[in-house]
Amino acid sequence: MQKVFAKPEALIDTTFHFCPGCHHGTVHRLICEAIDHYQVREKTIGIPGVGCGVFLYDYIHIDVCEAPHGRAPAVATGFKRVLPQNVIFTYQGDGDLGAIGMSEVVHTANRGENITVIFVNNNVYGMTGGQMAPTTLLGQQTTTSPYGRDFQTDGYPIRMAEMLATLEGVAFACRVSLHTAAHVKKARKAVFKAFDMQLKNMGFSFVEFLSACPTNWGMNPQQSVERMEEEMMPYYPLGTFKERTAPDYL
Amino acid sequence: MRERIMMRGSVALAEGALMAGCHYYFGYPITPQNDIPEYFSQRLPQQGGIFIQAESEVASINMLLGAAAAGARAMSSSSGPGISLMQEGLSYMAGSELPGLVVNITRIGPGLGGIAPSQGDYWQATRGGGHGDYRLIVLAPNSVQEMYDLTIKAFELSDKYRNPAMILGDAILGQMKEPVRLSDPKIQHLDKPWALRGARGRGPQLIKSLYLKDGEMEKHNWHLQEKYRKLQDADTLVEAELEDAMDILVVSFGSCSRIVQSAVRLARGKGIRVGMIRPISLFPFPGKTIYEATQTVKKVLTVEMNTGQMWDDVRLSLSPGCQARLMARPGGGIPSPLEILEEIENFVKAGDHVAKSVC
Ligand SMILES: Cc1ncc(C[n+]2csc(CCOP(=O)(O)OP(=O)(O)O)c2C)c(N)n1
């Protein structure tokens, strides 16, 4: 019989601590598949931000360095400049990357640092209990927007992939979703592309994942994927917003 | 012995860093330390090193964290407001046991303050500065030669104890020119098996400061304290000029200690028996030297360019029965040798029951 699905080698054989229906585990697996595919496990260093993804080291069989909240791209810059031959990626949530760490990610992208940023957009601050994130949709209720996000007081949800795509230093910026198996397949391709870009020294690569946080959305996993399709995707269109075909120094 | 050349403090510091094998500099402009990044931006590319002008001091310190975690000798420099922005990163580095050098060419605070020399960041530097129970290794040069020598020393100690180090200077030390011997000491380079360079030929490694399991963080804190105790025992740096039957002991550090040295010479010329202690490492603080000296000398004058920050450490170190006085010049005021001399003379003349500033 042909084996069609297996646990990636880079993924540690253990149970995720994530809540049921959370997509962090899926993102971890996709990263591991890319690491396996390019056979870079022994030279990959992961840098999680502070959020539900901080325990990256419990699940991926690679060197890992924690970063302060939002600062993973700056830490990754330090690593990459010392170890240009290694594969360096950050793993950040939307509070981490889109709020407190906005400056670091924008300038790291703008410098064209040859690293990969994995961005999990679940519309809330997961780890701290479901507060409003910069990505929270208008009208969405969270523990700090109990009346629903109102643009008059809270501003608008930020589209990170599109914003970063405007920067010259960016080699690859895309948004994918994880709400169906077909979308997970596409997301896998995007992660491969991002790693491929880094291995080819093309510059900064960025993958934004629309993800579910059923616990903090107050929904079950099924309702959550429906919400992703019906509410998130209309505001956060999927697609590749920038894809360089040659490094800009050529 | 190499010949001595005239050099500015900031350049001597940068050359010391290069001599120590530091090939990575991350920084953001702020007066009065801009000549350090400017110098590195010119020198590092020549050496195959990396200079990054970061978007903020927050980014600088985290780039430093990353480079240090990758096993490199790396540094940043800044002044007051920028050093304040680095405190979160410094706390993470101490918690994650990462070496690295941060130079503070201090300016006057609080706030935007001013750019004249000040020693007002003593507490911030020596108490850790950020959140949690940790310390930095803090060295305070008082000459251009020491800007060079202590920078090398700071890298060595930082690696030895896996703890961030700070050079605490000010605009006087950064800008003044003095002859320097760019000695070529045998630089200590330790293996860094803990560094992350990819899990090749070994299991994955982790650098972190998060410990959530019951009791883990307490254990980690005691481990850090044990390191600081070892640092105190083995690597406290102090310059002590003591004599028998001293009338008075003066304690001062950094640029201010140079002025105090002049005042001490004047006082000796007048027949006053003055001892002087200059803490070179501010953490670890040479409290033991002060304790031993004050078994005999009972009048202790601390002179510093702040409102009395090191004075705290001096008073904690005194033998019983001492009178401690403070001569403080915060906010950019620089005491003159004659003013200090006057203070020394008044203190020596004063009776044993002086109420002012006695502890
Ligand atoms: C300086 C600082 N401020 C605040 C926090 C608290 N904090 C931890 S995680 C987090 C947000 C996490 O949300 P997100 O980045 O969206 O990731 P998620 O948990 O949703 O995956 C916050 C605010 C912190 N650790 N450090």
XYZ file of C-alpha atoms and ligand atoms in Angstrom:
635
model
C 0.000 0.000 0.000
C 1.239 3.493 -0.799
C 1.819 5.831 2.095
C 0.204 9.181 1.319
C 0.571 11.016 4.599
C 3.160 10.791 7.331
C 4.402 12.858 10.200
C 7.278 15.027 8.980
C 10.641 14.003 10.398
C 11.339 17.436 11.824
C 8.117 17.287 13.870
C 8.625 15.897 17.356
C 6.323 12.956 18.058
C 4.224 14.404 20.852
C 0.810 15.911 21.528
C 0.319 19.624 20.834
C -0.839 21.731 23.771
C -3.004 23.828 21.450
C -6.784 24.027 21.944
C -9.071 21.925 19.716
C -9.570 23.575 16.333
C -6.540 25.889 16.699
C -4.406 26.103 13.584
C -1.007 26.637 15.215
C -0.376 22.866 15.027
C -1.092 22.860 11.298
C 1.346 25.714 10.739
C 3.992 23.831 12.739
C 3.509 20.784 10.553
C 3.772 22.774 7.323
C 7.044 24.333 8.490
C 8.349 20.843 9.272
C 7.353 19.613 5.830
C 9.356 22.446 4.271
C 12.327 21.702 6.530
C 12.187 18.036 5.493
C 11.710 18.862 1.821
C 14.761 21.108 1.645
C 16.688 18.914 4.102
C 17.670 21.887 6.203
C 16.761 20.677 9.704
C 20.358 20.785 10.847
C 20.842 24.352 9.787
C 17.480 25.838 10.627
C 16.976 28.135 13.619
C 13.447 29.036 14.666
C 12.642 32.220 16.565
C 9.146 32.269 18.051
C 7.603 35.503 19.226
C 5.653 35.666 22.460
C 2.209 34.163 22.016
C 0.736 30.688 21.749
C 3.559 29.741 19.368
C 6.324 30.321 21.916
C 6.667 26.583 22.619
C 7.961 25.930 19.122
C 10.881 24.027 20.639
C 8.548 21.442 22.130
C 7.395 20.455 18.641
C 10.082 21.106 16.063
C 13.373 19.277 16.179
C 15.605 22.309 15.536
C 17.612 24.944 17.408
C 15.272 27.565 18.852
C 15.852 30.977 20.421
C 13.113 32.869 22.238
C 12.674 36.562 21.451
C 10.984 39.316 23.428
C 7.397 40.091 22.388
C 7.449 41.471 18.852
C 11.215 41.468 18.467
C 11.724 38.172 16.646
C 12.615 39.841 13.303
C 15.399 41.859 15.009
C 16.691 38.727 16.769
C 16.505 36.900 13.422
C 18.512 39.719 11.843
C 21.274 39.219 14.409
C 21.301 35.488 13.704
C 21.246 35.786 9.935
C 24.067 38.321 9.818
C 26.264 35.989 11.878
C 25.097 32.813 10.131
C 24.226 33.722 6.534
C 24.282 30.059 5.478
C 21.659 28.997 8.002
C 17.898 29.034 7.504
C 16.321 31.486 9.926
C 12.596 31.890 10.433
C 10.406 33.726 12.910
C 7.010 32.516 14.065
C 4.711 35.308 15.177
C 1.112 36.017 16.082
C -0.847 39.104 15.098
C -0.335 40.892 18.401
C 3.344 40.080 18.304
C 3.907 41.109 14.697
C 1.116 43.572 13.919
C 1.095 45.601 17.147
C 4.116 45.622 19.447
C 6.490 44.308 16.778
C 5.292 46.366 13.809
C 8.453 48.428 13.672
C 10.789 45.442 13.727
C 8.979 43.504 11.007
C 8.657 46.524 8.705
C 12.320 47.467 8.968
C 13.548 43.892 8.753
C 11.493 43.523 5.576
C 12.721 46.845 4.292
C 16.346 45.860 4.812
C 15.549 42.800 2.753
C 16.899 40.509 5.458
C 17.097 37.063 3.952
C 14.825 35.421 6.512
C 11.329 33.929 6.525
C 8.518 35.287 8.662
C 5.624 32.983 9.508
C 2.648 35.075 10.590
C -0.368 33.516 12.284
C -3.374 35.831 11.943
C -6.102 34.542 14.237
C -7.758 37.938 14.783
C -7.066 37.936 18.556
C -4.398 37.817 21.238
C -4.622 34.099 21.947
C -2.156 33.559 24.734
C -3.317 36.414 26.953
C -6.981 35.468 26.730
C -8.579 36.856 23.605
C -8.022 40.595 23.652
C -8.406 42.750 20.540
C -5.558 42.472 18.024
C -4.681 44.903 15.223
C -6.206 42.292 12.914
C -9.511 41.964 14.816
C -12.364 42.529 12.359
C -14.739 45.473 12.616
C -17.625 44.537 14.853
C -15.757 41.569 16.308
C -16.242 41.171 20.044
C -13.188 40.412 22.112
C -12.418 40.770 25.816
C -11.208 44.343 25.212
C -13.730 45.230 22.502
C -16.855 43.945 24.252
C -19.108 46.141 22.073
C -17.373 45.016 18.911
C -14.381 46.679 17.250
C -15.359 50.178 16.197
C -13.167 51.976 13.680
C -13.914 55.293 15.364
C -12.148 54.235 18.533
C -10.013 51.234 17.518
C -9.091 51.909 13.912
C -9.219 49.320 11.167
C -7.891 45.769 10.881
C -4.406 45.772 9.348
C -3.585 43.815 6.212
C 0.032 42.893 6.847
C 0.835 40.889 3.712
C -0.329 43.689 1.403
C 1.461 46.320 3.449
C 4.786 44.490 3.477
C 4.462 43.735 -0.240
C 4.917 47.464 -0.901
C 8.462 47.371 0.479
C 11.338 46.968 -1.961
C 13.213 44.598 0.338
C 10.458 41.997 0.252
C 10.976 38.992 -2.015
C 7.780 37.136 -1.267
C 4.585 38.100 0.542
C 1.414 36.076 0.499
C -1.695 35.213 2.481
C -3.063 31.702 2.739
C -5.804 30.105 4.804
C -6.077 26.872 6.729
C -9.831 26.333 6.885
C -10.068 23.453 4.394
C -7.753 20.637 3.338
C -7.452 22.198 -0.114
C -6.324 25.487 1.434
C -3.839 23.713 3.675
C -2.298 22.261 0.515
C -1.931 25.726 -0.946
C -0.529 26.999 2.327
C 2.065 24.214 2.192
C 3.169 25.447 -1.220
C 3.499 28.959 0.132
C 5.744 27.841 2.998
C 7.894 25.888 0.540
C 8.135 28.975 -1.646
C 9.180 31.125 1.322
C 11.940 28.694 2.323
C 12.987 28.385 -1.313
C 13.315 32.170 -1.532
C 15.562 32.219 1.502
C 17.710 29.370 0.218
C 18.132 31.277 -3.049
C 19.122 34.460 -1.170
C 16.208 36.376 -2.645
C 15.457 38.410 0.467
C 12.651 38.696 2.977
C 9.821 36.157 2.651
C 6.498 36.398 4.456
C 3.572 34.007 4.773
C 0.410 35.122 6.535
C -1.928 32.344 7.659
C -5.601 33.001 8.335
C -6.121 30.796 11.370
C -8.794 29.944 13.880
C -8.812 30.561 17.610
C -12.049 28.797 18.598
C -11.435 29.228 22.327
C -11.173 32.996 22.159
C -13.757 33.361 19.419
C -16.241 31.502 21.644
C -16.987 29.022 18.868
C -16.535 25.352 18.189
C -14.006 24.291 15.543
C -16.671 23.824 12.859
C -18.166 27.276 13.459
C -14.639 28.666 13.420
C -13.755 27.438 9.950
C -17.100 28.748 8.725
C -16.275 32.132 10.207
C -12.916 32.082 8.449
C -14.611 31.577 5.104
C -17.499 33.969 5.679
C -15.925 36.784 7.675
C -12.146 36.682 7.494
C -11.624 35.915 3.823
C -13.738 38.788 2.471
C -11.585 41.272 4.424
C -8.305 39.387 4.094
C -8.069 38.226 0.481
C -5.843 35.251 -0.198
C -3.073 35.469 -2.725
C 0.508 36.340 -3.483
C 1.112 40.059 -3.291
C 4.752 40.038 -4.230
C 7.020 37.444 -5.726
C 10.458 38.327 -6.865
C 11.982 36.295 -9.672
C 15.545 37.469 -9.202
C 17.402 38.867 -6.223
C 17.519 42.645 -6.447
C 21.288 42.758 -6.368
C 21.541 40.882 -9.682
C 55.818 47.512 24.056
C 53.946 49.369 21.414
C 54.244 53.120 21.258
C 51.520 55.369 22.538
C 49.256 57.230 20.152
C 46.850 60.091 20.729
C 43.303 58.896 20.473
C 39.767 59.927 21.339
C 37.939 57.863 23.972
C 35.228 56.653 21.644
C 37.772 55.532 19.054
C 39.817 53.722 21.707
C 36.671 51.940 22.807
C 35.863 50.869 19.251
C 39.422 49.683 18.659
C 39.252 47.721 21.915
C 36.096 46.010 20.690
C 37.741 45.111 17.383
C 40.787 43.812 19.224
C 38.458 41.638 21.322
C 37.092 40.099 18.128
C 33.786 41.927 18.058
C 32.720 42.060 14.423
C 29.068 42.963 14.857
C 27.736 46.360 15.822
C 24.063 47.350 16.001
C 23.046 50.850 17.008
C 20.828 53.872 16.602
C 22.120 57.461 16.594
C 21.997 59.508 19.779
C 24.260 62.272 21.092
C 26.817 62.165 22.710
C 27.903 58.777 21.377
C 27.463 59.145 17.610
C 31.147 58.933 16.911
C 31.074 55.283 18.015
C 28.601 54.060 15.351
C 30.173 56.422 12.829
C 33.567 54.914 13.469
C 32.254 51.349 13.296
C 30.361 52.050 10.066
C 33.696 52.875 8.517
C 35.874 50.233 10.227
C 33.696 47.107 10.308
C 33.190 46.682 6.560
C 37.000 46.892 6.166
C 37.291 43.999 8.616
C 34.616 41.828 7.033
C 32.349 42.678 9.939
C 28.741 43.819 10.062
C 27.440 47.268 10.943
C 23.691 47.807 11.073
C 22.045 51.118 11.789
C 18.930 49.753 13.419
C 15.514 51.404 13.363
C 15.570 51.877 17.149
C 17.454 50.869 20.258
C 14.772 48.248 20.807
C 15.814 46.668 17.526
C 19.543 47.169 18.269
C 19.444 45.245 21.523
C 17.472 42.413 19.955
C 19.847 42.178 17.015
C 22.586 41.952 19.629
C 20.627 39.212 21.386
C 20.393 37.247 18.130
C 24.060 37.679 17.213
C 25.099 36.683 20.745
C 22.856 33.603 20.639
C 24.567 32.645 17.369
C 27.864 32.695 19.273
C 29.353 35.973 18.034
C 30.988 38.741 20.011
C 28.711 41.683 19.355
C 27.895 45.083 20.795
C 25.723 48.142 20.773
C 26.148 51.627 22.169
C 23.769 54.389 23.077
C 22.997 57.021 25.689
C 20.295 57.601 28.339
C 16.980 57.417 26.453
C 18.289 54.705 24.131
C 19.638 52.648 27.019
C 16.216 52.897 28.655
C 14.674 51.399 25.518
C 17.122 48.488 25.671
C 16.144 47.380 29.156
C 13.642 44.717 28.102
C 16.217 43.148 25.814
C 18.929 43.297 28.462
C 16.628 41.539 30.906
C 15.957 38.812 28.319
C 19.693 38.478 27.654
C 20.459 38.125 31.355
C 17.600 35.645 31.755
C 18.725 33.666 28.708
C 22.358 33.882 29.870
C 23.639 35.584 26.745
C 26.826 37.638 26.639
C 27.142 40.921 24.754
C 28.327 44.468 25.319
C 26.283 47.640 25.604
C 28.080 50.963 25.973
C 26.285 53.817 27.711
C 27.874 57.186 26.998
C 25.630 58.701 29.620
C 23.783 61.978 29.204
C 21.724 63.917 31.690
C 18.262 62.745 32.560
C 15.469 62.381 33.302
C 13.654 62.670 30.021
C 15.364 64.135 27.016
C 17.496 65.927 29.596
C 20.703 67.217 28.118
C 23.837 66.012 26.478
C 26.434 67.168 29.000
C 28.326 64.538 31.002
C 26.482 62.934 33.885
C 26.693 59.861 36.072
C 22.954 59.719 36.585
C 22.553 56.236 35.091
C 24.500 54.507 37.878
C 21.412 52.951 39.442
C 19.987 51.862 36.106
C 23.297 50.249 35.146
C 24.120 48.552 38.433
C 20.648 47.398 39.546
C 19.915 45.477 36.374
C 17.832 48.235 34.821
C 15.039 46.088 33.437
C 12.553 43.739 35.082
C 13.582 40.832 37.275
C 16.379 39.850 39.622
C 19.450 40.236 37.465
C 22.578 42.339 37.130
C 24.795 43.555 34.334
C 28.569 43.432 34.553
C 29.314 47.176 34.695
C 32.777 48.617 34.082
C 33.537 52.321 34.436
C 36.683 53.587 32.680
C 38.290 56.870 33.708
C 40.831 57.315 30.908
C 41.134 56.773 27.188
C 43.477 53.876 27.918
C 40.767 52.260 30.006
C 38.150 52.853 27.306
C 40.325 50.451 25.299
C 41.383 48.008 28.025
C 38.043 47.707 29.796
C 36.152 47.147 26.554
C 38.295 44.072 25.976
C 37.800 43.061 29.602
C 34.035 43.533 29.319
C 33.840 41.085 26.405
C 35.918 38.538 28.291
C 33.877 38.767 31.481
C 30.639 38.769 29.544
C 31.558 35.495 27.830
C 32.968 33.989 31.009
C 29.770 34.570 32.982
C 27.345 34.431 30.040
C 25.848 37.716 31.133
C 25.511 41.045 29.318
C 28.119 43.667 30.197
C 27.996 47.443 30.121
C 30.654 50.102 29.793
C 29.412 53.144 31.682
C 31.120 56.244 30.352
C 30.102 59.792 29.591
C 30.772 62.516 27.038
C 34.024 63.523 28.761
C 35.455 60.035 28.319
C 34.076 59.699 24.808
C 35.472 63.000 23.584
C 38.749 63.465 25.419
C 42.027 62.693 23.737
C 44.864 61.008 25.552
C 47.812 58.861 24.633
C 46.910 55.183 24.450
C 48.940 52.053 24.132
C 46.985 49.724 21.868
C 48.419 46.679 23.512
C 47.822 43.353 21.916
C 46.867 41.329 24.947
C 46.159 37.637 24.756
C 42.437 37.825 24.315
C 40.436 35.150 26.038
C 38.091 33.299 23.703
C 35.945 30.625 25.271
C 34.147 27.866 23.393
C 30.419 28.468 23.213
C 28.856 25.029 23.034
C 25.544 26.579 24.031
C 25.409 28.796 20.905
C 22.795 28.057 18.259
C 24.235 27.346 14.832
C 21.846 24.595 13.755
C 21.422 21.083 15.178
C 24.186 19.469 13.163
C 25.888 16.499 14.806
C 24.026 17.140 18.038
C 20.497 17.403 19.376
C 18.532 20.637 19.095
C 19.455 23.365 21.553
C 17.346 26.063 23.054
C 17.980 29.556 24.339
C 15.144 30.860 26.460
C 14.161 32.783 29.531
C 10.640 31.391 29.982
C 10.287 28.819 32.762
C 6.703 28.034 33.690
C 7.012 24.792 35.624
C 6.663 24.898 39.371
C 9.921 25.944 41.043
C 11.918 26.218 37.796
C 12.139 29.982 37.856
C 13.185 30.106 41.489
C 15.959 27.646 40.716
C 17.011 29.712 37.710
C 17.109 32.876 39.831
C 19.318 31.220 42.452
C 21.584 30.011 39.653
C 21.950 33.594 38.400
C 22.697 34.825 41.921
C 25.367 32.161 42.300
C 27.007 33.459 39.113
C 26.984 37.003 40.457
C 28.570 35.782 43.679
C 31.372 34.100 41.702
C 31.802 37.259 39.654
C 32.090 39.266 42.873
C 34.710 36.901 44.294
C 36.879 36.554 41.213
C 36.475 39.645 39.068
C 35.847 42.753 41.118
C 37.993 45.593 39.795
C 39.101 48.485 41.950
C 41.883 51.039 42.217
C 42.795 51.813 45.823
C 45.343 54.380 46.932
C 45.454 53.979 50.680
C 47.941 55.073 53.304
C 48.423 54.611 57.022
C 46.456 56.745 59.435
C 44.257 58.403 56.837
C 42.233 61.465 57.791
C 39.689 60.829 55.098
C 38.797 58.427 52.315
C 37.354 59.683 49.030
C 35.352 57.412 46.740
C 34.621 58.314 43.142
C 34.273 56.584 39.774
C 34.562 57.314 36.062
C 35.365 60.753 34.679
C 34.604 62.367 38.050
C 37.395 60.336 39.660
C 39.913 62.139 37.460
C 38.922 65.458 39.019
C 38.965 63.873 42.451
C 42.508 62.642 41.800
C 43.589 66.257 41.242
C 41.845 67.349 44.437
C 43.465 64.504 46.387
C 46.908 65.628 45.183
C 46.165 69.199 46.270
C 44.974 67.978 49.675
C 48.079 65.866 50.179
C 50.147 68.913 49.303
C 48.467 70.589 52.242
C 49.410 67.731 54.534
C 46.015 66.021 54.686
C 46.261 62.228 54.649
C 43.748 61.272 51.985
C 42.989 57.806 50.711
C 41.126 57.181 47.505
C 39.103 54.248 46.249
C 37.917 54.131 42.665
C 35.481 51.353 41.842
C 36.310 50.200 38.300
C 33.682 47.485 38.260
C 30.486 49.140 39.512
C 28.885 45.733 39.502
C 30.400 43.790 41.117
C 30.946 46.694 43.527
C 34.233 46.621 45.480
C 32.449 46.863 48.803
C 34.992 44.641 50.503
C 37.822 47.076 49.749
C 35.771 49.913 51.224
C 34.844 47.834 54.257
C 38.453 46.980 54.980
C 39.705 50.533 54.467
C 37.033 51.954 56.753
C 38.142 49.782 59.640
C 40.693 52.538 60.210
C 39.576 55.642 58.325
C 36.216 56.899 59.596
C 35.428 59.800 57.303
C 34.274 58.822 53.838
C 33.472 61.341 51.123
C 31.734 60.188 47.966
C 31.960 62.508 44.965
C 29.760 61.838 41.964
C 27.969 63.608 39.126
C 24.455 62.634 40.191
C 22.379 63.071 43.341
C 24.124 60.292 45.215
C 23.607 56.957 43.515
C 26.914 55.185 44.165
C 26.666 56.671 47.645
C 24.085 53.942 48.355
C 26.654 51.248 47.652
C 29.370 53.066 49.579
C 27.168 53.362 52.672
C 26.263 49.670 52.460
C 29.967 48.837 52.517
C 31.196 50.918 55.474
C 32.607 49.496 58.666
C 30.626 50.502 61.766
C 31.121 54.025 63.137
C 31.883 55.844 59.898
C 30.683 59.257 58.852
C 29.698 59.356 55.208
C 29.304 62.535 53.225
C 28.238 63.120 49.704
C 29.366 65.739 47.258
C 26.820 65.543 44.478
C 26.628 67.420 41.196
C 23.659 66.248 39.130
C 22.374 67.673 35.895
C 25.616 68.310 34.081
C 27.443 70.161 36.832
C 31.105 69.223 37.003
C 32.868 69.833 40.318
C 36.225 71.578 40.156
C 39.297 70.228 41.976
C 39.228 73.277 44.256
C 35.607 72.721 45.227
C 36.376 69.104 46.059
C 39.451 70.185 48.009
C 37.303 72.541 50.052
C 34.841 69.736 50.777
C 37.726 67.472 51.859
C 39.136 70.160 54.151
C 35.753 70.963 55.715
C 34.997 67.319 56.333
C 38.404 66.685 57.905
C 37.958 69.718 60.185
C 34.389 68.844 61.170
C 33.746 67.255 64.562
C 32.725 63.643 64.952
C 29.087 64.530 65.500
C 28.328 66.134 62.123
C 24.641 65.622 61.536
C 24.622 66.357 57.827
C 24.747 63.261 55.671
C 25.880 60.970 58.437
C 24.784 57.393 58.320
C 6.301 43.606 26.424
C 5.193 42.640 26.560
N 3.925 43.074 26.568
C 2.903 42.192 26.705
C 3.146 40.854 26.837
C 2.004 39.907 27.054
N 1.657 39.100 25.890
C 2.090 37.839 25.783
S 1.534 37.081 24.396
C 0.687 38.469 23.924
C -0.130 38.497 22.662
C -0.204 37.238 21.954
O -1.041 37.348 20.872
P -0.578 37.018 19.412
O 0.729 37.641 19.111
O -1.701 37.394 18.505
O -0.325 35.447 19.400
P -1.341 34.246 19.695
O -1.202 33.929 21.143
O -2.708 34.707 19.318
O -0.845 33.153 18.849
C 0.850 39.481 24.849
C 0.192 40.803 24.736
C 4.495 40.431 26.837
N 4.846 39.142 26.964
N 5.482 41.331 26.691
